Amino acid sequence: MDIKFCTACGSPTQQKIPCDDDHVRSVCTNCGQIHYSNPKMVVGCIPELGDQVLLCKRDIEPQKGKWTLPAGYLENRESVQDGAIRETFEETMAKVHIIEPYRLFNIVFVDQIYFMFRASLLSDKFGPTNESIDVRLFDEKDIPWDDIAFKVIKQTLEHYFHDRKTKMFPFKIFDLH
Amino acid sequence: MDIKFCTACGSPTQQKIPCDDDHVRSVCTNCGQIHYSNPKMVVGCIPELGDQVLLCKRDIEPQKGKWTLPAGYLENRESVQDGAIRETFEETMAKVHIIEPYRLFNIVFVDQIYFMFRASLLSDKFGPTNESIDVRLFDEKDIPWDDIAFKVIKQTLEHYFHDRKTKMFPFKIFDLH
């Protein structure tokens, strides 16, 4: 999001490199306020129940109608675990317990850091929400690979089912291009 | 940072919960622009050379004059690894190779997520910078424990030297209170 006006005084900003800095920032032409823009964290999980994983079918843009893992922007005053638990509940009505961190994806071209956990469903209670028109448990063989909403989610699922063969799920970092 | 004025049109904002949202946001009273504020990632590393680790003595506030590990805000268009490498160079003039991720700290009361790597120094070239009045390699016995700048850095170092006894450095997440 472009910062065209100062958040502190409402005057126009200009793009410049402040003293002792090496990045261009939006700097207020009136009060001098420097506005920083930084990557956002997206937190989510792979909710497991036995051999199945929970996916949700998006009822909102982008990628409305496609399947995804529950994930969303980390909010202020929230830990990465709590954010993943909250997003899972908001998108699937499911309550989960975090098992462990699984993947970090750098998606530098959209300034997002995806942080995905493995998680276990605490019950078989889940269902549609404002954000998801359908929520379902899938066996590996039934995953709708051609209808996954985002490349980062497809990669997370591919890695997960690959690792499941060995039952070893080391935390790893990848770059998405 | 409070968002008192709209970044898109410069009009005053008001604090309210937008439709289909459940958090209070700064919403423009004129154009309706919603402003999101999210946690920032701080990325850094423990630079190793043999049995020693590299610390830098801060020449800037906060905690000017105290010792720390190189770390700073992740920038847009940057991976977490690249951010840690850049911050290390900016604060110590040292070039490092990332070994692996080591710790994530949730510091929810300041909306920061610290992400610390283990890293190896590529040479013994390092020295003072704009941000650090002194940069030195320390043996464990010489770490200035009473003069570490931030609690998160002290914990990272404590965990690191504890893990070093077993030569196992599993990635873990902690909350800082």
mmCIF file of C-alpha atoms in Angstrom:
data_model
loop_
_atom_site.group_PDB
_atom_site.id
_atom_site.type_symbol
_atom_site.label_atom_id
_atom_site.label_comp_id
_atom_site.label_asym_id
_atom_site.label_seq_id
_atom_site.Cartn_x
_atom_site.Cartn_y
_atom_site.Cartn_z
ATOM 1 C CA MET A 1 0.000 0.000 0.000
ATOM 2 C CA ASP A 2 1.480 3.370 -1.006
ATOM 3 C CA ILE A 3 1.816 5.880 1.796
ATOM 4 C CA LYS A 4 0.946 9.123 -0.010
ATOM 5 C CA PHE A 5 -0.023 11.108 3.072
ATOM 6 C CA CYS A 6 1.507 11.283 6.545
ATOM 7 C CA THR A 7 -0.214 9.130 9.167
ATOM 8 C CA ALA A 8 0.702 11.638 11.904
ATOM 9 C CA CYS A 9 -0.343 14.970 10.324
ATOM 10 C CA GLY A 10 -2.059 14.204 6.983
ATOM 11 C CA SER A 11 0.406 16.207 4.829
ATOM 12 C CA PRO A 12 1.811 14.788 1.576
ATOM 13 C CA THR A 13 4.854 12.530 1.812
ATOM 14 C CA GLN A 14 7.821 12.265 -0.532
ATOM 15 C CA GLN A 15 9.918 9.233 -1.384
ATOM 16 C CA LYS A 16 13.469 9.682 -0.097
ATOM 17 C CA ILE A 17 16.266 7.979 1.779
ATOM 18 C CA PRO A 18 16.362 9.385 5.324
ATOM 19 C CA CYS A 19 19.678 10.234 7.080
ATOM 20 C CA ASP A 20 21.469 7.115 8.377
ATOM 21 C CA ASP A 21 19.190 4.890 6.311
ATOM 22 C CA ASP A 22 19.745 3.037 3.066
ATOM 23 C CA HIS A 23 16.180 2.402 1.911
ATOM 24 C CA VAL A 24 13.717 4.765 0.267
ATOM 25 C CA ARG A 25 10.877 5.599 2.687
ATOM 26 C CA SER A 26 7.772 7.768 2.618
ATOM 27 C CA VAL A 27 8.848 10.870 4.540
ATOM 28 C CA CYS A 28 6.398 13.634 5.507
ATOM 29 C CA THR A 29 7.076 16.966 3.761
ATOM 30 C CA ASN A 30 5.638 18.784 6.783
ATOM 31 C CA CYS A 31 6.539 17.046 10.053
ATOM 32 C CA GLY A 32 9.329 14.760 8.801
ATOM 33 C CA GLN A 33 7.680 11.540 10.022
ATOM 34 C CA ILE A 34 9.331 8.485 8.413
ATOM 35 C CA HIS A 35 6.932 5.688 7.402
ATOM 36 C CA TYR A 36 8.327 2.165 7.306
ATOM 37 C CA SER A 37 6.748 -0.637 5.344
ATOM 38 C CA ASN A 38 7.770 -4.194 6.223
ATOM 39 C CA PRO A 39 6.852 -7.752 5.215
ATOM 40 C CA LYS A 40 3.768 -9.288 6.787
ATOM 41 C CA MET A 41 3.626 -12.723 8.344
ATOM 42 C CA VAL A 42 0.950 -15.164 7.241
ATOM 43 C CA VAL A 43 0.424 -17.969 9.754
ATOM 44 C CA GLY A 44 -1.468 -21.195 9.254
ATOM 45 C CA CYS A 45 -1.423 -24.924 9.726
ATOM 46 C CA ILE A 46 -1.972 -28.396 8.350
ATOM 47 C CA PRO A 47 -4.791 -29.713 10.582
ATOM 48 C CA GLU A 48 -4.438 -33.497 10.948
ATOM 49 C CA LEU A 49 -7.021 -36.056 12.069
ATOM 50 C CA GLY A 50 -5.651 -39.563 11.777
ATOM 51 C CA ASP A 51 -4.386 -39.896 8.221
ATOM 52 C CA GLN A 52 -6.547 -37.065 6.930
ATOM 53 C CA VAL A 53 -5.965 -33.332 6.603
ATOM 54 C CA LEU A 54 -8.543 -30.556 6.764
ATOM 55 C CA LEU A 55 -8.923 -28.253 3.772
ATOM 56 C CA CYS A 56 -11.315 -25.356 3.245
ATOM 57 C CA LYS A 57 -12.893 -24.143 0.029
ATOM 58 C CA ARG A 58 -12.557 -20.377 -0.217
ATOM 59 C CA ASP A 59 -15.747 -18.328 -0.280
ATOM 60 C CA ILE A 60 -13.827 -15.058 -0.676
ATOM 61 C CA GLU A 61 -11.490 -13.609 -3.283
ATOM 62 C CA PRO A 62 -8.755 -14.175 -4.260
ATOM 63 C CA GLN A 63 -9.117 -17.735 -5.524
ATOM 64 C CA LYS A 64 -12.762 -18.054 -4.504
ATOM 65 C CA GLY A 65 -13.901 -21.659 -4.993
ATOM 66 C CA LYS A 66 -10.404 -23.120 -4.629
ATOM 67 C CA TRP A 67 -9.201 -25.284 -1.753
ATOM 68 C CA THR A 68 -6.615 -24.179 0.774
ATOM 69 C CA LEU A 69 -5.137 -24.747 4.214
ATOM 70 C CA PRO A 70 -6.297 -22.342 6.928
ATOM 71 C CA ALA A 71 -3.897 -19.373 7.074
ATOM 72 C CA GLY A 72 -4.021 -15.598 7.354
ATOM 73 C CA TYR A 73 -2.249 -12.457 8.497
ATOM 74 C CA LEU A 74 -0.739 -12.473 11.951
ATOM 75 C CA GLU A 75 -2.381 -9.742 14.055
ATOM 76 C CA ASN A 76 -0.783 -7.401 16.574
ATOM 77 C CA ARG A 77 -0.613 -8.754 20.148
ATOM 78 C CA GLU A 78 -0.612 -12.323 18.851
ATOM 79 C CA SER A 79 1.966 -15.118 18.841
ATOM 80 C CA VAL A 80 2.530 -17.086 15.639
ATOM 81 C CA GLN A 81 0.937 -20.152 17.260
ATOM 82 C CA ASP A 82 -2.118 -18.206 18.437
ATOM 83 C CA GLY A 83 -2.497 -16.650 14.998
ATOM 84 C CA ALA A 84 -2.494 -20.064 13.316
ATOM 85 C CA ILE A 85 -5.061 -21.385 15.822
ATOM 86 C CA ARG A 86 -7.286 -18.309 15.328
ATOM 87 C CA GLU A 87 -7.139 -18.436 11.538
ATOM 88 C CA THR A 88 -7.973 -22.134 11.589
ATOM 89 C CA PHE A 89 -11.034 -21.488 13.726
ATOM 90 C CA GLU A 90 -12.143 -18.511 11.608
ATOM 91 C CA GLU A 91 -11.879 -20.472 8.377
ATOM 92 C CA THR A 92 -13.006 -23.960 9.440
ATOM 93 C CA MET A 93 -14.697 -23.724 12.895
ATOM 94 C CA ALA A 94 -12.145 -26.340 13.956
ATOM 95 C CA LYS A 95 -10.145 -26.188 17.159
ATOM 96 C CA VAL A 96 -6.560 -27.370 16.801
ATOM 97 C CA HIS A 97 -3.539 -28.050 18.939
ATOM 98 C CA ILE A 98 -0.216 -26.916 17.464
ATOM 99 C CA ILE A 99 2.226 -29.816 17.055
ATOM 100 C CA GLU A 100 5.300 -28.041 15.737
ATOM 101 C CA PRO A 101 6.546 -25.535 13.180
ATOM 102 C CA TYR A 102 6.902 -27.066 9.734
ATOM 103 C CA ARG A 103 7.673 -24.582 6.957
ATOM 104 C CA LEU A 104 8.670 -20.979 6.419
ATOM 105 C CA PHE A 105 8.253 -19.633 2.885
ATOM 106 C CA ASN A 106 9.804 -16.355 1.795
ATOM 107 C CA ILE A 107 7.461 -14.832 -0.792
ATOM 108 C CA VAL A 108 9.487 -11.705 -1.388
ATOM 109 C CA PHE A 109 7.601 -10.487 -4.455
ATOM 110 C CA VAL A 110 4.513 -9.851 -2.319
ATOM 111 C CA ASP A 111 6.417 -9.079 0.923
ATOM 112 C CA GLN A 112 4.927 -12.036 2.770
ATOM 113 C CA ILE A 113 6.525 -14.571 5.084
ATOM 114 C CA TYR A 114 4.388 -17.710 5.350
ATOM 115 C CA PHE A 115 4.818 -19.695 8.552
ATOM 116 C CA MET A 116 3.040 -23.061 8.593
ATOM 117 C CA PHE A 117 2.614 -25.467 11.512
ATOM 118 C CA ARG A 118 1.529 -29.051 11.784
ATOM 119 C CA ALA A 119 -1.524 -29.223 14.033
ATOM 120 C CA SER A 120 -3.945 -31.835 15.323
ATOM 121 C CA LEU A 121 -7.715 -31.447 15.291
ATOM 122 C CA LEU A 122 -9.106 -31.531 18.830
ATOM 123 C CA SER A 123 -12.435 -32.971 17.621
ATOM 124 C CA ASP A 124 -14.336 -33.742 14.444
ATOM 125 C CA LYS A 125 -16.308 -30.503 14.788
ATOM 126 C CA PHE A 126 -15.735 -28.242 11.804
ATOM 127 C CA GLY A 127 -17.776 -26.677 9.046
ATOM 128 C CA PRO A 128 -18.410 -23.765 6.687
ATOM 129 C CA THR A 129 -17.729 -20.209 7.832
ATOM 130 C CA ASN A 130 -17.939 -16.682 6.416
ATOM 131 C CA GLU A 131 -14.683 -17.365 4.611
ATOM 132 C CA SER A 132 -15.164 -20.998 3.557
ATOM 133 C CA ILE A 133 -18.084 -22.443 1.627
ATOM 134 C CA ASP A 134 -16.974 -26.004 2.392
ATOM 135 C CA VAL A 135 -14.613 -27.619 4.894
ATOM 136 C CA ARG A 136 -13.606 -31.256 4.547
ATOM 137 C CA LEU A 137 -11.158 -33.912 5.659
ATOM 138 C CA PHE A 138 -9.159 -35.411 2.800
ATOM 139 C CA ASP A 139 -7.165 -38.579 2.398
ATOM 140 C CA GLU A 140 -3.933 -38.030 0.491
ATOM 141 C CA LYS A 141 -5.343 -39.760 -2.591
ATOM 142 C CA ASP A 142 -8.321 -37.366 -2.690
ATOM 143 C CA ILE A 143 -6.469 -34.040 -2.379
ATOM 144 C CA PRO A 144 -7.800 -31.762 -5.174
ATOM 145 C CA TRP A 145 -4.315 -30.954 -6.470
ATOM 146 C CA ASP A 146 -5.615 -29.064 -9.512
ATOM 147 C CA ASP A 147 -7.836 -26.854 -7.370
ATOM 148 C CA ILE A 148 -5.462 -25.657 -4.659
ATOM 149 C CA ALA A 149 -5.750 -21.895 -4.196
ATOM 150 C CA PHE A 150 -2.113 -20.877 -3.782
ATOM 151 C CA LYS A 151 1.271 -22.222 -4.855
ATOM 152 C CA VAL A 152 2.583 -21.877 -1.295
ATOM 153 C CA ILE A 153 -0.230 -24.103 -0.011
ATOM 154 C CA LYS A 154 0.320 -26.673 -2.741
ATOM 155 C CA GLN A 155 4.018 -26.817 -1.871
ATOM 156 C CA THR A 156 3.255 -27.143 1.836
ATOM 157 C CA LEU A 157 0.955 -30.097 1.138
ATOM 158 C CA GLU A 158 3.435 -31.716 -1.271
ATOM 159 C CA HIS A 159 6.228 -31.434 1.286
ATOM 160 C CA TYR A 160 3.967 -32.739 4.026
ATOM 161 C CA PHE A 161 2.873 -35.884 2.202
ATOM 162 C CA HIS A 162 6.452 -36.478 1.100
ATOM 163 C CA ASP A 163 7.727 -36.203 4.676
ATOM 164 C CA ARG A 164 4.923 -38.386 5.979
ATOM 165 C CA LYS A 165 6.430 -41.365 4.215
ATOM 166 C CA THR A 166 9.380 -41.144 6.618
ATOM 167 C CA LYS A 167 7.382 -39.737 9.558
ATOM 168 C CA MET A 168 10.079 -37.057 9.910
ATOM 169 C CA PHE A 169 8.937 -33.445 9.618
ATOM 170 C CA PRO A 170 11.994 -31.212 10.006
ATOM 171 C CA PHE A 171 11.391 -27.457 10.004
ATOM 172 C CA LYS A 172 12.696 -25.950 6.765
ATOM 173 C CA ILE A 173 12.790 -22.635 4.939
ATOM 174 C CA PHE A 174 12.063 -22.218 1.244
ATOM 175 C CA ASP A 175 11.851 -19.320 -1.188
ATOM 176 C CA LEU A 176 8.848 -19.051 -3.450
ATOM 177 C CA HIS A 177 9.551 -17.530 -6.846
ATOM 178 C CA MET B 1 2.601 3.984 15.293
ATOM 179 C CA ASP B 2 -0.884 5.505 15.400
ATOM 180 C CA ILE B 3 -2.498 6.031 12.021
ATOM 181 C CA LYS B 4 -4.333 9.327 12.608
ATOM 182 C CA PHE B 5 -4.616 10.296 8.953
ATOM 183 C CA CYS B 6 -5.370 8.283 5.839
ATOM 184 C CA THR B 7 -2.303 7.237 3.819
ATOM 185 C CA ALA B 8 -4.342 7.396 0.579
ATOM 186 C CA CYS B 9 -6.088 10.794 0.882
ATOM 187 C CA GLY B 10 -4.784 12.536 4.039
ATOM 188 C CA SER B 11 -8.196 12.809 5.767
ATOM 189 C CA PRO B 12 -8.644 11.939 9.457
ATOM 190 C CA THR B 13 -9.222 8.283 10.341
ATOM 191 C CA GLN B 14 -11.469 6.804 12.999
ATOM 192 C CA GLN B 15 -11.002 3.642 15.042
ATOM 193 C CA LYS B 16 -13.684 1.104 14.142
ATOM 194 C CA ILE B 17 -14.293 -2.525 13.286
ATOM 195 C CA PRO B 18 -14.865 -2.789 9.524
ATOM 196 C CA CYS B 19 -17.566 -5.078 8.048
ATOM 197 C CA ASP B 20 -16.543 -8.754 8.036
ATOM 198 C CA ASP B 21 -13.669 -7.985 10.395
ATOM 199 C CA ASP B 22 -13.213 -8.561 14.108
ATOM 200 C CA HIS B 23 -10.382 -6.176 14.915
ATOM 201 C CA VAL B 24 -10.456 -2.412 15.384
ATOM 202 C CA ARG B 25 -8.678 -0.673 12.477
ATOM 203 C CA SER B 26 -7.944 2.900 11.466
ATOM 204 C CA VAL B 27 -10.591 3.592 8.808
ATOM 205 C CA CYS B 28 -10.607 6.778 6.700
ATOM 206 C CA THR B 29 -13.607 9.046 7.402
ATOM 207 C CA ASN B 30 -13.451 10.286 3.795
ATOM 208 C CA CYS B 31 -12.456 7.492 1.394
ATOM 209 C CA GLY B 32 -13.038 4.470 3.636
ATOM 210 C CA GLN B 33 -9.497 3.107 3.286
ATOM 211 C CA ILE B 34 -8.789 0.494 5.981
ATOM 212 C CA HIS B 35 -5.286 0.611 7.492
ATOM 213 C CA TYR B 36 -3.887 -2.628 8.868
ATOM 214 C CA SER B 37 -1.090 -2.753 11.388
ATOM 215 C CA ASN B 38 0.718 -6.063 11.807
ATOM 216 C CA PRO B 39 3.682 -7.435 13.753
ATOM 217 C CA LYS B 40 7.146 -6.816 12.354
ATOM 218 C CA MET B 41 9.811 -9.447 11.956
ATOM 219 C CA VAL B 42 13.265 -8.847 13.407
ATOM 220 C CA VAL B 43 15.901 -11.118 11.862
ATOM 221 C CA GLY B 44 19.413 -11.754 13.110
ATOM 222 C CA CYS B 45 22.014 -14.369 13.849
ATOM 223 C CA ILE B 46 24.606 -15.808 16.171
ATOM 224 C CA PRO B 47 27.814 -15.428 14.118
ATOM 225 C CA GLU B 48 30.223 -18.244 15.017
ATOM 226 C CA LEU B 49 33.975 -18.493 14.418
ATOM 227 C CA GLY B 50 35.376 -21.634 15.997
ATOM 228 C CA ASP B 51 34.234 -21.600 19.618
ATOM 229 C CA GLN B 52 33.658 -17.863 19.637
ATOM 230 C CA VAL B 53 30.607 -15.725 18.846
ATOM 231 C CA LEU B 54 30.566 -12.192 17.485
ATOM 232 C CA LEU B 55 28.840 -9.486 19.511
ATOM 233 C CA CYS B 56 28.498 -5.786 18.782
ATOM 234 C CA LYS B 57 28.368 -2.882 21.221
ATOM 235 C CA ARG B 58 25.493 -0.586 20.321
ATOM 236 C CA ASP B 59 26.365 2.974 19.336
ATOM 237 C CA ILE B 60 22.686 3.914 18.922
ATOM 238 C CA GLU B 61 19.672 4.045 21.198
ATOM 239 C CA PRO B 62 17.971 2.126 22.645
ATOM 240 C CA GLN B 63 20.509 0.439 24.923
ATOM 241 C CA LYS B 64 23.477 2.421 23.586
ATOM 242 C CA GLY B 65 26.703 1.017 25.039
ATOM 243 C CA LYS B 66 25.252 -2.463 25.604
ATOM 244 C CA TRP B 67 26.267 -5.620 23.737
ATOM 245 C CA THR B 68 24.005 -7.478 21.345
ATOM 246 C CA LEU B 69 23.798 -9.941 18.485
ATOM 247 C CA PRO B 70 23.322 -8.434 15.029
ATOM 248 C CA ALA B 71 19.586 -8.200 14.265
ATOM 249 C CA GLY B 72 17.108 -5.757 12.785
ATOM 250 C CA TYR B 73 13.832 -5.281 10.958
ATOM 251 C CA LEU B 74 13.226 -7.416 7.908
ATOM 252 C CA GLU B 75 12.802 -5.165 4.855
ATOM 253 C CA ASN B 76 10.384 -5.533 1.961
ATOM 254 C CA ARG B 77 11.657 -7.663 -0.944
ATOM 255 C CA GLU B 78 13.941 -9.589 1.401
ATOM 256 C CA SER B 79 14.037 -13.183 2.620
ATOM 257 C CA VAL B 80 14.574 -13.844 6.324
ATOM 258 C CA GLN B 81 18.034 -15.257 5.566
ATOM 259 C CA ASP B 82 19.040 -12.256 3.447
ATOM 260 C CA GLY B 83 17.756 -9.906 6.142
ATOM 261 C CA ALA B 84 19.881 -11.599 8.792
ATOM 262 C CA ILE B 85 22.954 -11.466 6.531
ATOM 263 C CA ARG B 86 22.362 -7.769 5.725
ATOM 264 C CA GLU B 87 21.847 -6.766 9.348
ATOM 265 C CA THR B 88 24.995 -8.611 10.363
ATOM 266 C CA PHE B 89 27.024 -6.757 7.751
ATOM 267 C CA GLU B 90 25.483 -3.378 8.662
ATOM 268 C CA GLU B 91 26.211 -3.822 12.352
ATOM 269 C CA THR B 92 29.546 -5.653 12.309
ATOM 270 C CA MET B 93 31.067 -5.411 8.781
ATOM 271 C CA ALA B 94 31.179 -9.232 8.924
ATOM 272 C CA LYS B 95 30.078 -11.525 6.138
ATOM 273 C CA VAL B 96 28.286 -14.641 7.300
ATOM 274 C CA HIS B 97 26.884 -17.851 5.909
ATOM 275 C CA ILE B 98 23.543 -18.945 7.369
ATOM 276 C CA ILE B 99 23.756 -22.395 8.981
ATOM 277 C CA GLU B 100 20.153 -22.939 10.058
ATOM 278 C CA PRO B 101 17.202 -21.343 11.834
ATOM 279 C CA TYR B 102 17.554 -21.511 15.609
ATOM 280 C CA ARG B 103 14.930 -19.544 17.537
ATOM 281 C CA LEU B 104 11.664 -17.695 17.029
ATOM 282 C CA PHE B 105 10.566 -15.428 19.865
ATOM 283 C CA ASN B 106 7.053 -14.010 20.070
ATOM 284 C CA ILE B 107 7.332 -10.593 21.712
ATOM 285 C CA VAL B 108 3.666 -9.749 21.562
ATOM 286 C CA PHE B 109 3.756 -6.681 23.803
ATOM 287 C CA VAL B 110 5.807 -4.824 21.189
ATOM 288 C CA ASP B 111 4.349 -6.646 18.149
ATOM 289 C CA GLN B 112 7.680 -8.147 17.148
ATOM 290 C CA ILE B 113 8.605 -11.628 15.983
ATOM 291 C CA TYR B 114 12.312 -12.284 16.431
ATOM 292 C CA PHE B 115 13.798 -14.891 14.114
ATOM 293 C CA MET B 116 17.387 -15.870 14.902
ATOM 294 C CA PHE B 117 19.740 -18.067 12.868
ATOM 295 C CA ARG B 118 23.012 -19.740 13.606
ATOM 296 C CA ALA B 119 25.605 -18.466 11.142
ATOM 297 C CA SER B 120 29.311 -18.898 10.451
ATOM 298 C CA LEU B 121 31.720 -16.015 9.858
ATOM 299 C CA LEU B 122 33.232 -16.242 6.387
ATOM 300 C CA SER B 123 36.444 -14.521 7.543
ATOM 301 C CA ASP B 124 37.890 -12.706 10.540
ATOM 302 C CA LYS B 125 37.120 -9.335 8.931
ATOM 303 C CA PHE B 126 34.759 -7.306 11.093
ATOM 304 C CA GLY B 127 34.782 -4.022 12.937
ATOM 305 C CA PRO B 128 32.920 -0.934 14.139
ATOM 306 C CA THR B 129 30.132 0.556 12.025
ATOM 307 C CA ASN B 130 27.675 3.451 12.237
ATOM 308 C CA GLU B 131 25.579 1.335 14.555
ATOM 309 C CA SER B 132 28.276 -0.372 16.642
ATOM 310 C CA ILE B 133 31.113 1.303 18.519
ATOM 311 C CA ASP B 134 32.872 -2.031 19.063
ATOM 312 C CA VAL B 135 32.611 -5.502 17.534
ATOM 313 C CA ARG B 136 34.357 -8.464 19.139
ATOM 314 C CA LEU B 137 34.591 -12.239 19.242
ATOM 315 C CA PHE B 138 33.827 -13.680 22.664
ATOM 316 C CA ASP B 139 34.531 -17.011 24.298
ATOM 317 C CA GLU B 140 31.609 -18.270 26.350
ATOM 318 C CA LYS B 141 33.387 -17.443 29.610
ATOM 319 C CA ASP B 142 33.849 -13.810 28.557
ATOM 320 C CA ILE B 143 30.277 -13.009 27.453
ATOM 321 C CA PRO B 144 29.296 -9.728 29.192
ATOM 322 C CA TRP B 145 26.073 -11.186 30.617
ATOM 323 C CA ASP B 146 25.306 -8.107 32.701
ATOM 324 C CA ASP B 147 25.641 -5.803 29.712
ATOM 325 C CA ILE B 148 23.469 -7.513 27.082
ATOM 326 C CA ALA B 149 21.149 -4.996 25.439
ATOM 327 C CA PHE B 150 17.911 -6.981 25.188
ATOM 328 C CA LYS B 151 16.289 -9.855 27.052
ATOM 329 C CA VAL B 152 15.586 -11.668 23.758
ATOM 330 C CA ILE B 153 19.303 -11.574 22.895
ATOM 331 C CA LYS B 154 20.324 -12.771 26.356
ATOM 332 C CA GLN B 155 17.903 -15.702 26.053
ATOM 333 C CA THR B 156 19.151 -16.550 22.573
ATOM 334 C CA LEU B 157 22.740 -16.659 23.867
ATOM 335 C CA GLU B 158 21.777 -18.672 26.969
ATOM 336 C CA HIS B 159 19.926 -21.236 24.845
ATOM 337 C CA TYR B 160 22.795 -21.376 22.387
ATOM 338 C CA PHE B 161 25.505 -22.100 24.948
ATOM 339 C CA HIS B 162 23.223 -24.609 26.653
ATOM 340 C CA ASP B 163 22.596 -26.436 23.354
ATOM 341 C CA ARG B 164 26.268 -26.303 22.454
ATOM 342 C CA LYS B 165 27.048 -28.758 25.243
ATOM 343 C CA THR B 166 25.110 -31.395 23.302
ATOM 344 C CA LYS B 167 25.936 -30.039 19.831
ATOM 345 C CA MET B 168 22.213 -30.261 19.015
ATOM 346 C CA PHE B 169 20.481 -27.028 17.998
ATOM 347 C CA PRO B 170 16.818 -27.809 17.334
ATOM 348 C CA PHE B 171 14.652 -24.939 16.071
ATOM 349 C CA LYS B 172 12.262 -23.831 18.813
ATOM 350 C CA ILE B 173 9.671 -21.160 19.486
ATOM 351 C CA PHE B 174 9.416 -19.215 22.747
ATOM 352 C CA ASP B 175 7.235 -16.421 24.074
ATOM 353 C CA LEU B 176 8.916 -13.452 25.721
ATOM 354 C CA HIS B 177 6.903 -11.840 28.507
#
